[in-house]
């Protein structure tokens, strides 16, 4: 039973929460693509709240399941030191302690999906593609390519024009992703240092 719990039951619980996290993050990403940069703040807050709920649900399910295995199946033997793990996790908040490192790794698989989504969400806040000047620049480059293609339909589109269009579109995205990642790291550091660790 111990082997089944460690190799099948707990990974199944973690996989369930990973699937839920992935599906919710996909829905939030779809919302980000549909909405403007200001409404994306709402989806960022919602995704953070969902991530917290999923994390609490994952840990709660794991601890309750292990406690149930101990109490119901092996009442005479303490296979899982649930109380000790809970103390390390919540009271001491030593998440990288060797005894509970596996719990932290399980939680990280759920949070990685949310973290990737938050990077893109913050990127949407910083990407200036919605600015009029950027739209006009991209529209102008597209117009030049279409004009040259119409004038010389047998010729290929010059590589320089394609590079200029790609640069005009993706350069703001690159900046947005970098800024989004830095903001996410900064907020995570502040949250961990001043709120979680106290």
Short mmCIF file of C-alpha atoms in Angstrom, two decimals:
data_model
loop_
_atom_site.label_atom_id
_atom_site.label_comp_id
_atom_site.label_asym_id
_atom_site.label_seq_id
_atom_site.Cartn_x
_atom_site.Cartn_y
_atom_site.Cartn_z
CA UNK A 1 0.00 0.00 0.00
CA UNK A 2 2.90 2.32 0.73
CA UNK A 3 4.25 1.82 -2.78
CA UNK A 4 0.82 2.41 -4.33
CA UNK A 5 0.42 5.60 -2.32
CA UNK A 6 3.84 6.98 -3.26
CA UNK A 7 3.93 5.90 -6.90
CA UNK A 8 0.30 6.06 -7.97
CA UNK A 9 -2.06 7.84 -5.60
CA UNK A 10 -0.05 11.00 -4.89
CA UNK A 11 1.08 11.47 -8.52
CA UNK A 12 -2.56 11.07 -9.59
CA UNK A 13 -3.61 13.84 -7.20
CA UNK A 14 -0.84 16.08 -8.47
CA UNK A 15 -1.71 15.32 -12.10
CA UNK A 16 -5.35 16.22 -11.45
CA UNK A 17 -4.43 19.63 -10.09
CA UNK A 18 -1.94 20.15 -12.94
CA UNK A 19 -4.66 19.48 -15.51
CA UNK A 20 -7.06 21.87 -13.78
CA UNK A 21 -4.34 24.54 -13.59
CA UNK A 22 -3.48 24.08 -17.27
CA UNK A 23 -7.08 24.31 -18.44
CA UNK A 24 -7.79 27.41 -16.35
CA UNK A 25 -4.60 29.09 -17.54
CA UNK A 26 -5.57 28.36 -21.15
CA UNK A 27 -8.90 30.07 -20.58
CA UNK A 28 -7.19 33.06 -18.99
CA UNK A 29 -4.77 33.29 -21.92
CA UNK A 30 -7.72 33.28 -24.31
CA UNK A 31 -9.25 36.13 -22.33
CA UNK A 32 -5.98 38.04 -22.52
CA UNK A 33 -5.94 37.70 -26.30
CA UNK A 34 -9.50 38.98 -26.50
CA UNK A 35 -9.37 41.89 -24.06
CA UNK A 36 -7.40 45.09 -23.88
CA UNK A 37 -4.36 45.69 -21.72
CA UNK A 38 -6.31 47.27 -18.87
CA UNK A 39 -8.81 44.46 -18.44
CA UNK A 40 -5.90 42.05 -18.34
CA UNK A 41 -5.23 43.29 -14.81
CA UNK A 42 -8.49 41.58 -13.85
CA UNK A 43 -7.34 38.29 -15.36
CA UNK A 44 -3.97 38.57 -13.59
CA UNK A 45 -5.68 38.97 -10.22
CA UNK A 46 -8.08 36.13 -11.02
CA UNK A 47 -5.25 33.83 -12.04
CA UNK A 48 -3.29 34.57 -8.87
CA UNK A 49 -6.36 33.82 -6.75
CA UNK A 50 -7.00 30.59 -8.66
CA UNK A 51 -3.35 29.57 -8.21
CA UNK A 52 -3.61 30.13 -4.46
CA UNK A 53 -6.82 28.11 -4.26
CA UNK A 54 -5.30 25.27 -6.30
CA UNK A 55 -2.17 25.27 -4.15
CA UNK A 56 -4.20 25.12 -0.95
CA UNK A 57 -6.39 22.41 -2.46
CA UNK A 58 -3.36 20.37 -3.54
CA UNK A 59 -1.70 20.52 -0.13
CA UNK A 60 -4.98 19.94 1.69
CA UNK A 61 -5.82 16.91 -0.42
CA UNK A 62 -2.34 15.43 0.03
CA UNK A 63 -2.29 15.90 3.80
CA UNK A 64 -5.83 14.61 4.27
CA UNK A 65 -5.12 11.59 2.07
CA UNK A 66 -1.91 10.67 3.87
CA UNK A 67 -3.55 11.16 7.24
CA UNK A 68 -6.44 8.92 6.16
CA UNK A 69 -4.01 6.21 5.02
CA UNK A 70 -2.26 6.35 8.38
CA UNK A 71 -5.43 6.33 10.50
CA UNK A 72 -7.59 3.92 8.53
CA UNK A 73 -5.18 1.46 6.93
CA UNK A 74 -2.21 1.45 9.30
CA UNK A 75 -3.46 2.63 12.71
CA UNK A 76 -0.66 0.90 14.60
CA UNK A 77 2.18 2.39 12.52
CA UNK A 78 2.90 6.00 11.58
CA UNK A 79 3.96 5.74 7.96
CA UNK A 80 3.63 9.41 7.14
CA UNK A 81 4.67 12.13 9.60
CA UNK A 82 1.86 14.43 8.52
CA UNK A 83 2.04 16.62 11.63
CA UNK A 84 5.78 17.09 11.19
CA UNK A 85 5.41 17.93 7.51
CA UNK A 86 2.64 20.40 8.26
CA UNK A 87 4.85 22.11 10.85
CA UNK A 88 7.70 22.45 8.37
CA UNK A 89 5.40 23.64 5.62
CA UNK A 90 3.16 26.10 7.41
CA UNK A 91 4.69 27.04 10.76
CA UNK A 92 8.40 27.02 9.94
CA UNK A 93 7.83 27.64 6.22
CA UNK A 94 10.98 25.72 5.40
CA UNK A 95 9.74 24.62 1.99
CA UNK A 96 13.11 23.27 0.84
CA UNK A 97 13.65 21.09 3.88
CA UNK A 98 14.65 17.58 2.72
CA UNK A 99 11.61 16.04 4.43
CA UNK A 100 9.10 18.09 2.43
CA UNK A 101 11.09 18.92 -0.69
CA UNK A 102 8.94 16.47 -2.65
CA UNK A 103 5.85 18.49 -1.63
CA UNK A 104 7.43 21.67 -2.91
CA UNK A 105 8.32 19.99 -6.21
CA UNK A 106 4.77 18.71 -6.60
CA UNK A 107 3.38 22.18 -5.98
CA UNK A 108 5.85 23.71 -8.43
CA UNK A 109 4.40 21.71 -11.33
CA UNK A 110 1.03 23.31 -10.64
CA UNK A 111 2.49 26.79 -10.22
CA UNK A 112 4.77 26.69 -13.26
CA UNK A 113 1.76 26.82 -15.58
CA UNK A 114 0.37 29.80 -13.71
CA UNK A 115 3.78 31.48 -13.72
CA UNK A 116 4.07 31.18 -17.50
CA UNK A 117 0.61 32.63 -17.91
CA UNK A 118 1.41 35.54 -15.59
CA UNK A 119 4.51 36.35 -17.63
CA UNK A 120 2.36 36.66 -20.76
CA UNK A 121 -0.27 38.59 -18.84
CA UNK A 122 2.27 41.14 -17.65
CA UNK A 123 3.75 41.20 -21.14
CA UNK A 124 0.36 42.24 -22.49
CA UNK A 125 0.38 45.13 -20.05
CA UNK A 126 3.73 46.35 -21.32
CA UNK A 127 3.54 45.55 -25.02
CA UNK A 128 2.88 48.86 -26.79
CA UNK A 129 1.25 47.29 -29.86
CA UNK A 130 -1.99 49.04 -28.97
CA UNK A 131 -0.36 52.45 -29.34
CA UNK A 132 -1.32 54.35 -32.46
CA UNK A 133 2.26 54.91 -33.59
CA UNK A 134 3.03 51.18 -33.54
CA UNK A 135 -0.15 50.30 -35.40
CA UNK A 136 0.60 52.95 -38.02
CA UNK A 137 4.16 51.68 -38.42
CA UNK A 138 3.03 48.08 -38.89
CA UNK A 139 0.24 49.12 -41.26
CA UNK A 140 2.72 51.20 -43.28
CA UNK A 141 5.13 48.30 -43.65
CA UNK A 142 2.32 45.99 -44.73
CA UNK A 143 1.19 48.61 -47.24
CA UNK A 144 4.69 48.86 -48.71
CA UNK A 145 4.91 45.10 -49.13
CA UNK A 146 1.50 44.94 -50.79
CA UNK A 147 2.36 47.81 -53.13
CA UNK A 148 5.60 46.21 -54.25
CA UNK A 149 3.89 42.85 -54.68
CA UNK A 150 1.13 44.42 -56.78
CA UNK A 151 3.67 46.29 -58.93
CA UNK A 152 5.90 43.26 -59.41
CA UNK A 153 3.80 40.14 -58.78
CA UNK A 154 6.45 37.84 -60.20
CA UNK A 155 9.13 39.02 -57.79
CA UNK A 156 9.58 37.75 -54.28
CA UNK A 157 9.03 40.03 -51.36
CA UNK A 158 12.41 41.46 -50.33
CA UNK A 159 13.84 39.83 -47.25
CA UNK A 160 14.60 43.23 -45.76
CA UNK A 161 10.91 44.16 -45.85
CA UNK A 162 9.92 40.92 -44.13
CA UNK A 163 12.57 41.44 -41.46
CA UNK A 164 11.42 45.01 -40.88
CA UNK A 165 7.81 43.88 -40.46
CA UNK A 166 8.77 41.05 -38.11
CA UNK A 167 10.96 43.40 -36.09
CA UNK A 168 8.19 45.99 -35.81
CA UNK A 169 5.77 43.38 -34.51
CA UNK A 170 7.97 41.22 -32.27
CA UNK A 171 10.34 43.82 -30.84
CA UNK A 172 7.64 45.23 -28.52
CA UNK A 173 6.70 41.66 -27.57
CA UNK A 174 10.27 40.86 -26.59
CA UNK A 175 10.41 43.95 -24.40
CA UNK A 176 7.02 43.11 -22.93
CA UNK A 177 8.01 39.56 -22.02
CA UNK A 178 11.27 40.73 -20.43
CA UNK A 179 9.48 43.42 -18.43
CA UNK A 180 6.70 41.00 -17.52
CA UNK A 181 9.21 38.44 -16.26
CA UNK A 182 11.08 41.04 -14.22
CA UNK A 183 7.86 42.36 -12.68
CA UNK A 184 6.73 38.83 -11.82
CA UNK A 185 10.08 38.04 -10.20
CA UNK A 186 9.98 41.32 -8.29
CA UNK A 187 6.47 40.76 -7.00
CA UNK A 188 7.35 37.20 -6.05
CA UNK A 189 10.40 38.38 -4.13
CA UNK A 190 8.42 41.05 -2.27
CA UNK A 191 5.64 38.58 -1.48
CA UNK A 192 8.07 35.95 -0.21
CA UNK A 193 10.30 38.34 1.75
CA UNK A 194 7.79 40.66 3.39
CA UNK A 195 4.54 38.68 3.48
CA UNK A 196 5.29 34.97 3.62
CA UNK A 197 8.55 35.08 5.55
CA UNK A 198 7.47 38.15 7.52
#
